[in-house]
mmCIF file of C-alpha atoms and ligand atoms in Angstrom:
data_model
loop_
_atom_site.group_PDB
_atom_site.id
_atom_site.type_symbol
_atom_site.label_atom_id
_atom_site.label_comp_id
_atom_site.label_asym_id
_atom_site.label_seq_id
_atom_site.Cartn_x
_atom_site.Cartn_y
_atom_site.Cartn_z
ATOM 1 C CA MET A 1 -9.840 20.713 24.279
ATOM 2 C CA SER A 2 -7.979 22.441 22.072
ATOM 3 C CA ASP A 3 -9.571 23.846 19.205
ATOM 4 C CA ASP A 4 -7.521 21.892 16.310
ATOM 5 C CA ILE A 5 -8.837 18.575 18.051
ATOM 6 C CA LYS A 6 -12.310 20.043 18.851
ATOM 7 C CA ARG A 7 -12.662 20.503 14.532
ATOM 8 C CA LEU A 8 -11.957 17.008 14.211
ATOM 9 C CA LEU A 9 -14.430 15.723 16.718
ATOM 10 C CA GLU A 10 -17.044 18.155 15.206
ATOM 11 C CA ASN A 11 -16.370 17.164 11.522
ATOM 12 C CA ASN A 12 -16.848 13.337 12.453
ATOM 13 C CA ARG A 13 -19.834 14.298 13.759
ATOM 14 C CA LYS A 14 -21.337 16.082 10.520
ATOM 15 C CA TRP A 15 -20.058 13.581 8.717
ATOM 16 C CA SER A 16 -21.737 10.648 10.435
ATOM 17 C CA GLU A 17 -25.005 12.622 10.251
ATOM 18 C CA ALA A 18 -25.065 13.484 6.496
ATOM 19 C CA ILE A 19 -24.495 9.546 5.875
ATOM 20 C CA ARG A 20 -27.395 8.342 8.214
ATOM 21 C CA GLU A 21 -29.413 10.864 6.243
ATOM 22 C CA GLU A 22 -28.290 9.254 2.800
ATOM 23 C CA ASN A 23 -28.587 5.726 4.151
ATOM 24 C CA PRO A 24 -30.215 5.113 8.059
ATOM 25 C CA ASP A 25 -28.785 1.204 7.522
ATOM 26 C CA PHE A 26 -25.416 2.202 6.627
ATOM 27 C CA PHE A 27 -23.715 1.959 9.556
ATOM 28 C CA PRO A 28 -25.672 -1.198 11.117
ATOM 29 C CA THR A 29 -25.030 -2.738 8.222
ATOM 30 C CA LEU A 30 -21.073 -2.314 8.327
ATOM 31 C CA GLU A 31 -21.347 -2.751 11.609
ATOM 32 C CA LYS A 32 -22.550 -6.660 10.908
ATOM 33 C CA GLN A 33 -19.880 -7.482 8.355
ATOM 34 C CA GLN A 34 -16.903 -6.020 6.579
ATOM 35 C CA ALA A 35 -16.164 -7.382 3.365
ATOM 36 C CA PRO A 36 -13.900 -5.487 1.310
ATOM 37 C CA PRO A 37 -12.545 -7.011 -2.023
ATOM 38 C CA TYR A 38 -9.560 -4.937 -2.005
ATOM 39 C CA LEU A 39 -6.085 -4.361 0.393
ATOM 40 C CA TRP A 40 -4.469 -1.100 0.017
ATOM 41 C CA ILE A 41 -0.526 -1.021 0.788
ATOM 42 C CA GLY A 42 0.150 2.730 0.772
ATOM 43 C CA CYS A 43 2.343 5.091 2.059
ATOM 44 C CA SER A 44 1.276 6.616 5.499
ATOM 45 C CA ASP A 45 1.919 10.341 3.831
ATOM 46 C CA SER A 46 -1.079 12.569 5.035
ATOM 47 C CA ARG A 47 -1.406 13.559 1.364
ATOM 48 C CA VAL A 48 -2.416 9.980 0.061
ATOM 49 C CA PRO A 49 -5.723 8.595 1.671
ATOM 50 C CA ALA A 50 -6.693 5.470 0.793
ATOM 51 C CA ASN A 51 -10.432 5.679 0.768
ATOM 52 C CA GLU A 52 -10.535 9.116 -0.870
ATOM 53 C CA ILE A 53 -8.417 8.279 -3.648
ATOM 54 C CA VAL A 54 -10.153 5.667 -4.987
ATOM 55 C CA GLY A 55 -13.787 6.944 -4.378
ATOM 56 C CA VAL A 56 -14.668 4.085 -1.855
ATOM 57 C CA MET A 57 -16.693 4.379 1.091
ATOM 58 C CA PRO A 58 -15.747 2.519 4.607
ATOM 59 C CA GLY A 59 -16.014 -1.270 4.121
ATOM 60 C CA GLU A 60 -14.393 -1.224 0.848
ATOM 61 C CA VAL A 61 -10.752 -1.169 1.300
ATOM 62 C CA PHE A 62 -8.411 -2.757 3.856
ATOM 63 C CA VAL A 63 -5.836 -0.603 4.676
ATOM 64 C CA HIS A 64 -2.357 -0.969 5.782
ATOM 65 C CA ARG A 65 0.079 2.113 5.525
ATOM 66 C CA ASN A 66 3.703 2.591 6.491
ATOM 67 C CA VAL A 67 6.315 5.034 5.747
ATOM 68 C CA ALA A 68 7.141 4.387 1.800
ATOM 69 C CA ASN A 69 4.902 1.635 1.422
ATOM 70 C CA VAL A 70 7.226 -1.205 2.187
ATOM 71 C CA VAL A 71 6.514 -4.603 2.449
ATOM 72 C CA VAL A 72 9.373 -6.537 4.484
ATOM 73 C CA HIS A 73 9.349 -10.284 5.122
ATOM 74 C CA THR A 74 9.902 -9.861 9.103
ATOM 75 C CA ASP A 75 7.158 -7.100 9.342
ATOM 76 C CA LEU A 76 5.106 -9.080 11.232
ATOM 77 C CA ASN A 77 2.675 -5.588 11.265
ATOM 78 C CA CYS A 78 2.318 -6.118 7.288
ATOM 79 C CA LEU A 79 2.193 -10.178 7.189
ATOM 80 C CA SER A 80 -0.284 -10.233 9.684
ATOM 81 C CA VAL A 81 -2.241 -7.292 7.684
ATOM 82 C CA ILE A 82 -1.902 -9.535 4.601
ATOM 83 C CA GLN A 83 -2.740 -12.964 6.242
ATOM 84 C CA PHE A 84 -5.718 -11.487 7.422
ATOM 85 C CA ALA A 85 -6.640 -9.898 4.462
ATOM 86 C CA VAL A 86 -5.908 -13.078 2.294
ATOM 87 C CA GLU A 87 -6.844 -15.850 4.090
ATOM 88 C CA VAL A 88 -10.476 -14.226 6.430
ATOM 89 C CA LEU A 89 -11.808 -11.259 4.472
ATOM 90 C CA LYS A 90 -10.732 -13.349 1.216
ATOM 91 C CA VAL A 91 -9.989 -9.801 -0.996
ATOM 92 C CA ARG A 92 -9.847 -10.439 -4.313
ATOM 93 C CA HIS A 93 -7.150 -7.512 -5.315
ATOM 94 C CA ILE A 94 -3.852 -6.544 -2.993
ATOM 95 C CA ILE A 95 -2.650 -3.140 -4.268
ATOM 96 C CA VAL A 96 0.800 -1.301 -3.375
ATOM 97 C CA THR A 97 0.436 2.239 -3.988
ATOM 98 C CA GLY A 98 3.250 4.343 -4.217
ATOM 99 C CA HIS A 99 3.672 8.125 -4.944
ATOM 100 C CA TYR A 100 5.819 10.155 -6.795
ATOM 101 C CA GLY A 101 7.334 12.870 -4.476
ATOM 102 C CA CYS A 102 8.006 10.116 -1.505
ATOM 103 C CA GLY A 103 9.792 11.889 0.893
ATOM 104 C CA GLY A 104 10.858 8.409 2.807
ATOM 105 C CA VAL A 105 12.147 7.436 -0.801
ATOM 106 C CA LYS A 106 13.668 10.325 -0.915
ATOM 107 C CA ALA A 107 15.223 9.982 2.175
ATOM 108 C CA SER A 108 16.767 6.719 1.241
ATOM 109 C CA MET A 109 18.930 8.763 -1.762
ATOM 110 C CA LEU A 110 20.437 11.258 0.504
ATOM 111 C CA PRO A 111 23.239 10.520 3.098
ATOM 112 C CA ALA A 112 22.163 12.318 5.833
ATOM 113 C CA GLN A 113 21.073 10.391 8.693
ATOM 114 C CA ASN A 114 17.192 10.811 10.381
ATOM 115 C CA GLY A 115 17.623 8.425 13.229
ATOM 116 C CA LEU A 116 15.783 5.208 13.661
ATOM 117 C CA ILE A 117 13.871 5.258 10.232
ATOM 118 C CA ASP A 118 16.825 4.975 8.393
ATOM 119 C CA ASN A 119 16.707 1.136 9.007
ATOM 120 C CA TRP A 120 13.221 1.003 7.329
ATOM 121 C CA LEU A 121 14.415 3.000 4.699
ATOM 122 C CA ARG A 122 17.737 0.810 3.940
ATOM 123 C CA HIS A 123 15.318 -1.565 2.113
ATOM 124 C CA ILE A 124 14.623 1.159 -0.249
ATOM 125 C CA LYS A 125 18.489 1.822 -0.566
ATOM 126 C CA ASP A 126 18.588 -1.740 -1.479
ATOM 127 C CA VAL A 127 16.183 -1.467 -4.163
ATOM 128 C CA TYR A 128 18.332 1.572 -5.481
ATOM 129 C CA SER A 129 21.273 -0.647 -5.346
ATOM 130 C CA LEU A 130 19.358 -3.350 -7.915
ATOM 131 C CA HIS A 131 19.052 -0.576 -9.761
ATOM 132 C CA GLN A 132 21.715 1.739 -9.527
ATOM 133 C CA ALA A 133 23.098 1.536 -13.308
ATOM 134 C CA GLU A 134 19.760 2.971 -14.778
ATOM 135 C CA LEU A 135 19.103 5.461 -11.754
ATOM 136 C CA ASP A 136 22.439 6.728 -11.965
ATOM 137 C CA GLY A 137 22.160 7.431 -15.457
ATOM 138 C CA ILE A 138 19.235 9.570 -14.928
ATOM 139 C CA GLY A 139 21.074 13.257 -14.636
ATOM 140 C CA ASP A 140 17.673 15.173 -13.233
ATOM 141 C CA GLU A 141 17.379 14.164 -9.685
ATOM 142 C CA ARG A 142 13.579 14.948 -9.725
ATOM 143 C CA GLU A 143 13.015 12.412 -12.665
ATOM 144 C CA ARG A 144 15.750 10.035 -10.730
ATOM 145 C CA LEU A 145 13.512 10.284 -7.835
ATOM 146 C CA ARG A 146 10.508 9.539 -9.735
ATOM 147 C CA ARG A 147 12.040 6.400 -10.944
ATOM 148 C CA LEU A 148 12.533 5.305 -7.641
ATOM 149 C CA CYS A 149 9.504 5.741 -6.519
ATOM 150 C CA GLU A 150 8.354 3.353 -9.220
ATOM 151 C CA LEU A 151 10.671 0.658 -9.031
ATOM 152 C CA ASN A 152 10.112 0.555 -5.298
ATOM 153 C CA VAL A 153 6.398 -0.325 -6.044
ATOM 154 C CA GLN A 154 7.941 -2.915 -8.409
ATOM 155 C CA HIS A 155 9.628 -4.545 -5.653
ATOM 156 C CA GLN A 156 6.932 -4.678 -2.987
ATOM 157 C CA VAL A 157 4.823 -6.067 -5.281
ATOM 158 C CA ARG A 158 7.248 -8.880 -5.778
ATOM 159 C CA HIS A 159 7.507 -8.945 -1.978
ATOM 160 C CA VAL A 160 3.629 -9.234 -1.783
ATOM 161 C CA CYS A 161 4.014 -12.176 -4.171
ATOM 162 C CA SER A 162 7.043 -13.884 -2.455
ATOM 163 C CA THR A 163 5.120 -14.668 0.594
ATOM 164 C CA ALA A 164 3.862 -18.102 1.429
ATOM 165 C CA ILE A 165 0.302 -16.622 2.216
ATOM 166 C CA VAL A 166 -0.296 -15.313 -0.961
ATOM 167 C CA GLN A 167 0.841 -18.330 -2.789
ATOM 168 C CA ASN A 168 -0.962 -20.655 -0.416
ATOM 169 C CA ALA A 169 -3.974 -18.947 -1.707
ATOM 170 C CA TRP A 170 -3.343 -19.363 -5.121
ATOM 171 C CA SER A 171 -2.456 -22.784 -4.641
ATOM 172 C CA ARG A 172 -6.035 -23.217 -3.083
ATOM 173 C CA GLY A 173 -7.399 -21.897 -6.127
ATOM 174 C CA GLN A 174 -8.325 -18.540 -4.895
ATOM 175 C CA SER A 175 -8.559 -15.528 -6.984
ATOM 176 C CA LEU A 176 -6.371 -12.921 -5.829
ATOM 177 C CA SER A 177 -4.492 -10.492 -7.997
ATOM 178 C CA VAL A 178 -1.225 -8.507 -6.484
ATOM 179 C CA HIS A 179 -1.103 -4.581 -8.097
ATOM 180 C CA GLY A 180 1.377 -1.756 -8.453
ATOM 181 C CA TRP A 181 0.059 1.661 -8.507
ATOM 182 C CA ILE A 182 1.467 5.182 -8.041
ATOM 183 C CA TYR A 183 0.107 8.360 -7.233
ATOM 184 C CA GLY A 184 0.846 11.826 -8.527
ATOM 185 C CA LEU A 185 0.678 14.563 -5.537
ATOM 186 C CA LYS A 186 0.547 17.090 -8.514
ATOM 187 C CA ASP A 187 -2.360 16.123 -10.147
ATOM 188 C CA GLY A 188 -4.471 13.118 -7.703
ATOM 189 C CA LEU A 189 -4.483 10.763 -10.658
ATOM 190 C CA VAL A 190 -3.408 7.212 -10.128
ATOM 191 C CA LYS A 191 -1.206 5.231 -12.714
ATOM 192 C CA ASP A 192 -1.081 1.582 -13.128
ATOM 193 C CA LEU A 193 2.359 0.531 -13.468
ATOM 194 C CA ASP A 194 1.400 -2.385 -15.238
ATOM 195 C CA VAL A 195 2.842 -5.323 -13.180
ATOM 196 C CA THR A 196 0.049 -7.284 -11.859
ATOM 197 C CA VAL A 197 0.866 -10.514 -10.725
ATOM 198 C CA SER A 198 -1.928 -13.005 -10.523
ATOM 199 C CA SER A 199 -0.072 -16.568 -10.460
ATOM 200 C CA PRO A 200 3.244 -17.766 -8.874
ATOM 201 C CA GLY A 201 4.497 -18.597 -12.961
ATOM 202 C CA GLU A 202 5.353 -14.674 -12.625
ATOM 203 C CA ILE A 203 7.872 -15.078 -9.642
ATOM 204 C CA SER A 204 11.694 -15.410 -9.789
ATOM 205 C CA PRO A 205 12.003 -19.478 -8.722
ATOM 206 C CA ILE A 206 13.550 -18.853 -5.590
ATOM 207 C CA TYR A 207 10.877 -17.438 -4.375
ATOM 208 C CA ILE A 208 8.336 -19.739 -4.714
ATOM 209 C CA TYR A 209 7.182 -22.273 -2.076
ATOM 210 C CA SER A 210 6.013 -25.912 -2.499
ATOM 211 C CA ARG A 211 2.383 -26.371 -1.506
ATOM 212 C CA PRO A 212 1.608 -27.328 1.832
ATOM 213 C CA GLY A 213 1.805 -30.805 2.799
ATOM 214 C CA ALA A 214 3.243 -31.603 -0.527
HETATM 215 CO CO1 CO B 301 5.743 8.696 0.705
#
């Protein structure tokens, strides 16, 4: 076995030991049931690990990550995660977390081809296009990227809220808030973008579904 892989397995043994030493019931308790109050939708970027950033142990946050934290209404993977999290786990918060300096967002601003992934990043080009006047007006390239990273999160929050899954949860009276956060690679700090949505009243009418059976 190569050393870089061996290292991971050794780390795992030490990690498991340390946790069991502190709390022998930790794994047996978790094995029986997970009841995380949060669903995290974040970027696949290796520098943005969900649990570590918010200091929670296994069992506390259900996680979906993809390139540039995009929520696409035809992506069965992301939709299945949202459905399971909302309807079965009954999470109380969905947190879309972007990050400054996102390579996916940056690539979406450039004309260079990157292969298949360009089709995924097209969703962010669409966000750019919706905010073209504001973004084109930002002279500094890094500032423009920062702003697009923020706008991308805002749009993905709206996409989460535009699903029947989230709207049906609200119709049932389930407590559910959708938040937009952005993480700074340079200082490890999360900023709340203040775009939290907790009811259908905050969604554009065209995206509102009637209650099932209504
Ligand atoms: Co990223």
